[in-house]
């Protein structure tokens, strides 16, 4: 079964932690051991695992991505004007695979799963698949 998470974003660029929602789905599945795949079916929103203890990390990551991929560039040709969003998503990636052991997501002490919005605000969908193993 593929689960869907619907997430409303509120800013052009933001990182929204979805660890709790993925964990709640895991509890529903009653999976003891295996893997969880979290996937974003969007070309301008990605999925990452990052520190969830200090909110400054999210700020710094988004700031640096803006520096590397500015919103406007004289050589961008994409008519929608969101080339930077596509580049950021390519860099972050569309999915993450997380181990499951003892009915828990195997994440480090300070790790969380994030939807990375790069072209908001919008309603986004994250797909979650659990695989027994």
mmCIF file with all atom_site columns, C-alpha atoms in Angstrom, residues 3-11 14-22 25 38-42 44-48 113-128:
data_model
loop_
_atom_site.group_PDB
_atom_site.id
_atom_site.type_symbol
_atom_site.label_atom_id
_atom_site.label_alt_id
_atom_site.label_comp_id
_atom_site.label_asym_id
_atom_site.label_entity_id
_atom_site.label_seq_id
_atom_site.pdbx_PDB_ins_code
_atom_site.Cartn_x
_atom_site.Cartn_y
_atom_site.Cartn_z
_atom_site.occupancy
_atom_site.B_iso_or_equiv
_atom_site.pdbx_formal_charge
_atom_site.auth_seq_id
_atom_site.auth_comp_id
_atom_site.auth_asym_id
_atom_site.auth_atom_id
_atom_site.pdbx_PDB_model_num
ATOM 1  C CA . UNK A 1 3   ? 0.234  6.134  1.742  1.00 0.00 ? 3   UNK A CA 1
ATOM 2  C CA . UNK A 1 4   ? -0.282 9.805  0.885  1.00 0.00 ? 4   UNK A CA 1
ATOM 3  C CA . UNK A 1 5   ? 0.598  12.731 3.106  1.00 0.00 ? 5   UNK A CA 1
ATOM 4  C CA . UNK A 1 6   ? -0.942 16.060 2.135  1.00 0.00 ? 6   UNK A CA 1
ATOM 5  C CA . UNK A 1 7   ? 1.138  19.003 3.280  1.00 0.00 ? 7   UNK A CA 1
ATOM 6  C CA . UNK A 1 8   ? 0.232  22.658 2.886  1.00 0.00 ? 8   UNK A CA 1
ATOM 7  C CA . UNK A 1 9   ? 3.298  24.841 2.506  1.00 0.00 ? 9   UNK A CA 1
ATOM 8  C CA . UNK A 1 10  ? 3.261  28.517 3.398  1.00 0.00 ? 10  UNK A CA 1
ATOM 9  C CA . UNK A 1 11  ? 6.402  30.060 1.916  1.00 0.00 ? 11  UNK A CA 1
ATOM 10 C CA . UNK A 1 14  ? 10.750 26.118 3.450  1.00 0.00 ? 14  UNK A CA 1
ATOM 11 C CA . UNK A 1 15  ? 11.580 22.824 5.091  1.00 0.00 ? 15  UNK A CA 1
ATOM 12 C CA . UNK A 1 16  ? 8.666  21.101 6.816  1.00 0.00 ? 16  UNK A CA 1
ATOM 13 C CA . UNK A 1 17  ? 9.437  18.215 9.131  1.00 0.00 ? 17  UNK A CA 1
ATOM 14 C CA . UNK A 1 18  ? 7.274  15.170 8.380  1.00 0.00 ? 18  UNK A CA 1
ATOM 15 C CA . UNK A 1 19  ? 8.964  12.617 10.656 1.00 0.00 ? 19  UNK A CA 1
ATOM 16 C CA . UNK A 1 20  ? 5.953  12.343 12.983 1.00 0.00 ? 20  UNK A CA 1
ATOM 17 C CA . UNK A 1 21  ? 3.528  11.754 10.086 1.00 0.00 ? 21  UNK A CA 1
ATOM 18 C CA . UNK A 1 22  ? 5.761  9.018  8.624  1.00 0.00 ? 22  UNK A CA 1
ATOM 19 C CA . UNK A 1 25  ? 1.907  5.657  9.194  1.00 0.00 ? 25  UNK A CA 1
ATOM 20 C CA . UNK A 1 38  ? 9.391  8.669  1.309  1.00 0.00 ? 38  UNK A CA 1
ATOM 21 C CA . UNK A 1 39  ? 8.933  10.192 -2.153 1.00 0.00 ? 39  UNK A CA 1
ATOM 22 C CA . UNK A 1 40  ? 7.930  13.571 -3.524 1.00 0.00 ? 40  UNK A CA 1
ATOM 23 C CA . UNK A 1 41  ? 6.204  13.371 -6.932 1.00 0.00 ? 41  UNK A CA 1
ATOM 24 C CA . UNK A 1 42  ? 6.965  17.046 -7.608 1.00 0.00 ? 42  UNK A CA 1
ATOM 25 C CA . UNK A 1 44  ? 9.982  21.631 -7.357 1.00 0.00 ? 44  UNK A CA 1
ATOM 26 C CA . UNK A 1 45  ? 9.825  19.946 -3.926 1.00 0.00 ? 45  UNK A CA 1
ATOM 27 C CA . UNK A 1 46  ? 12.206 17.348 -2.542 1.00 0.00 ? 46  UNK A CA 1
ATOM 28 C CA . UNK A 1 47  ? 12.726 15.083 0.453  1.00 0.00 ? 47  UNK A CA 1
ATOM 29 C CA . UNK A 1 48  ? 15.758 15.152 2.727  1.00 0.00 ? 48  UNK A CA 1
ATOM 30 C CA . UNK A 1 113 ? 12.597 13.770 7.568  1.00 0.00 ? 113 UNK A CA 1
ATOM 31 C CA . UNK A 1 114 ? 11.736 16.954 5.691  1.00 0.00 ? 114 UNK A CA 1
ATOM 32 C CA . UNK A 1 115 ? 9.670  17.998 2.738  1.00 0.00 ? 115 UNK A CA 1
ATOM 33 C CA . UNK A 1 116 ? 11.649 20.773 1.060  1.00 0.00 ? 116 UNK A CA 1
ATOM 34 C CA . UNK A 1 117 ? 9.391  23.287 -0.665 1.00 0.00 ? 117 UNK A CA 1
ATOM 35 C CA . UNK A 1 118 ? 11.103 25.349 -3.348 1.00 0.00 ? 118 UNK A CA 1
ATOM 36 C CA . UNK A 1 119 ? 8.151  26.825 -5.271 1.00 0.00 ? 119 UNK A CA 1
ATOM 37 C CA . UNK A 1 120 ? 5.423  27.518 -2.753 1.00 0.00 ? 120 UNK A CA 1
ATOM 38 C CA . UNK A 1 121 ? 3.138  28.091 -1.212 1.00 0.00 ? 121 UNK A CA 1
ATOM 39 C CA . UNK A 1 122 ? 1.235  25.032 -2.438 1.00 0.00 ? 122 UNK A CA 1
ATOM 40 C CA . UNK A 1 123 ? -0.397 21.838 -1.295 1.00 0.00 ? 123 UNK A CA 1
ATOM 41 C CA . UNK A 1 124 ? 2.112  19.035 -1.706 1.00 0.00 ? 124 UNK A CA 1
ATOM 42 C CA . UNK A 1 125 ? 1.778  15.284 -1.612 1.00 0.00 ? 125 UNK A CA 1
ATOM 43 C CA . UNK A 1 126 ? 4.381  12.924 -0.182 1.00 0.00 ? 126 UNK A CA 1
ATOM 44 C CA . UNK A 1 127 ? 4.086  9.238  -0.932 1.00 0.00 ? 127 UNK A CA 1
ATOM 45 C CA . UNK A 1 128 ? 5.217  6.719  1.663  1.00 0.00 ? 128 UNK A CA 1
#
